[in-house]
Coordinates of C-alpha atoms in Angstrom, one line a residue:
M221 CA 150.1 108.0 144.9
T222 CA 147.2 108.8 147.2
A223 CA 143.6 109.8 146.4
D224 CA 144.5 113.4 147.2
T225 CA 147.0 113.7 144.2
I226 CA 144.5 112.4 141.6
A227 CA 142.8 115.3 139.9
D228 CA 139.0 115.3 139.7
P229 CA 138.2 114.8 136.0
R230 CA 135.3 117.2 136.3
S231 CA 137.6 120.0 137.2
A232 CA 139.9 119.5 134.2
A233 CA 138.0 121.6 131.7
P234 CA 135.0 123.8 132.3
R235 CA 131.9 122.8 130.5
R236 CA 130.7 125.2 127.8
K237 CA 127.2 126.5 127.9
G238 CA 124.8 125.9 125.1
P239 CA 124.0 122.8 123.0
N240 CA 126.6 120.2 122.3
L241 CA 126.5 120.1 118.5
E242 CA 129.2 117.4 118.2
K243 CA 127.1 115.1 120.4
W244 CA 124.0 115.7 118.3
G245 CA 126.0 115.2 115.0
W246 CA 127.3 111.9 116.3
L247 CA 123.8 110.8 117.4
Y248 CA 122.4 111.9 114.0
M249 CA 125.0 109.8 112.1
R250 CA 124.0 106.6 114.0
I251 CA 120.3 107.1 113.7
S252 CA 120.3 108.2 110.1
G253 CA 122.7 105.4 109.2
V254 CA 120.3 102.7 110.5
L255 CA 117.3 104.4 108.7
L256 CA 119.3 104.7 105.5
V257 CA 120.1 101.0 105.5
V258 CA 116.4 100.2 105.7
L259 CA 115.4 102.8 103.1
I260 CA 118.2 101.9 100.6
F261 CA 117.6 98.1 100.9
G262 CA 113.9 98.6 100.5
H263 CA 114.6 100.8 97.4
L264 CA 116.9 98.2 95.9
F265 CA 114.5 95.4 96.6
V266 CA 111.5 97.1 95.0
N267 CA 113.5 98.4 92.0
L268 CA 115.8 95.4 91.3
V269 CA 114.3 92.3 92.8
M270 CA 110.6 92.8 92.2
G271 CA 109.3 93.0 88.7
E272 CA 111.7 92.8 85.8
G273 CA 114.8 94.0 87.6
V274 CA 117.0 96.5 85.8
R275 CA 115.3 96.0 82.5
G276 CA 112.0 97.2 83.9
I277 CA 113.4 100.6 85.1
D278 CA 112.5 103.3 82.7
F279 CA 110.7 106.6 82.6
A280 CA 107.3 105.0 83.0
F281 CA 108.5 103.0 86.0
V282 CA 109.7 106.2 87.7
A283 CA 106.5 108.1 86.7
G284 CA 104.4 105.3 88.2
K285 CA 106.4 105.4 91.5
Y286 CA 106.2 109.2 91.8
A287 CA 102.5 109.2 91.2
T288 CA 102.0 107.9 94.7
P289 CA 102.8 109.9 97.8
F290 CA 104.3 106.9 99.6
W291 CA 107.2 106.7 97.1
Q292 CA 107.6 110.5 97.1
V293 CA 108.1 110.5 100.9
W294 CA 110.3 107.4 100.7
D295 CA 112.6 109.0 98.2
L296 CA 112.5 112.3 100.0
L297 CA 113.6 110.7 103.3
M298 CA 116.3 108.8 101.5
L299 CA 117.5 112.1 99.8
W300 CA 117.5 114.2 102.9
L301 CA 119.0 111.6 105.3
A302 CA 121.7 110.7 102.8
L303 CA 122.8 114.2 101.9
I304 CA 122.8 115.4 105.5
H305 CA 124.6 112.2 106.6
G306 CA 127.2 112.7 103.9
A307 CA 127.7 116.4 104.6
N308 CA 128.1 115.8 108.3
G309 CA 130.7 113.1 107.6
M310 CA 132.5 115.5 105.3
R311 CA 132.4 118.2 108.0
T312 CA 134.0 115.8 110.4
I313 CA 136.8 114.9 107.9
V314 CA 137.4 118.6 107.3
N315 CA 137.5 119.4 111.0
D316 CA 139.9 116.5 111.6
Y317 CA 142.4 117.2 108.7
V318 CA 142.3 120.9 107.9
T319 CA 144.4 122.8 110.3
H320 CA 144.0 126.4 109.1
Q321 CA 141.0 128.0 110.7
T322 CA 139.9 130.0 107.7
A323 CA 140.3 127.2 105.2
R324 CA 138.3 124.9 107.6
R325 CA 135.5 127.4 107.9
V326 CA 135.3 127.9 104.1
L327 CA 135.3 124.2 103.4
V328 CA 132.6 123.5 106.0
W329 CA 130.5 126.2 104.5
A330 CA 131.0 124.9 101.0
V331 CA 130.0 121.4 102.1
W332 CA 126.8 122.6 103.7
L333 CA 126.0 124.9 100.8
A334 CA 126.4 122.0 98.3
A335 CA 124.3 119.7 100.4
G336 CA 121.6 122.4 100.8
L337 CA 121.5 123.0 97.1
L338 CA 121.3 119.3 96.2
I339 CA 118.5 118.9 98.8
L340 CA 116.6 121.8 97.4
L341 CA 116.9 120.5 93.8
G342 CA 116.1 116.9 94.7
T343 CA 113.1 118.0 96.7
L344 CA 111.9 120.1 93.7
V345 CA 112.3 117.1 91.3
I346 CA 110.4 114.7 93.6
F347 CA 107.4 117.0 94.1
T348 CA 107.2 118.7 90.7
F349 CA 107.8 115.6 88.5
D350 CA 105.3 115.6 85.7
P351 CA 105.5 112.5 83.4
C352 CA 103.0 114.1 80.9
I353 CA 105.4 116.7 79.4
P354 CA 105.5 116.1 75.6
P355 CA 106.7 114.0 74.0
V356 CA 104.7 111.5 76.1
P357 CA 106.3 108.0 76.1
D358 CA 104.1 105.2 74.7
A359 CA 104.0 103.5 78.0
L360 CA 102.2 106.5 79.5
A361 CA 99.8 107.1 76.6
G362 CA 96.8 105.9 78.6
V363 CA 97.7 107.8 81.7
C364 CA 98.4 111.3 80.2
P365 CA 95.5 113.2 78.6
A366 CA 95.9 113.8 74.9

């Protein structure tokens, strides 16, 4: 075999024009995975190790956390990154195992629709959470106006 008989790998398939979405999806999975590890372990440390552990987590604890913008942004990042990360993973599984083109398209749309709906609802909860809706828990009696 000589060098003349070996095909040039660049000539095997023409490159498509436009963005390479698979590359960006792959890159997103790696970056979001690292960020999620940091966010989730920070979340677990604050909620379970500091303070009273599981016994200390109640409505007042959540209300106290969501009273500060830091924890709202922390939980928002965790929500968005996790749901998009999971939906992208499900999209990859659907693309790998569903052979019928129409079924694949419907399932991928369903995955992204479900992720979008959960992101919307979760974001609304984080930013519209009001601990002072009656009946006010005893632990928040001093915080909420009478």
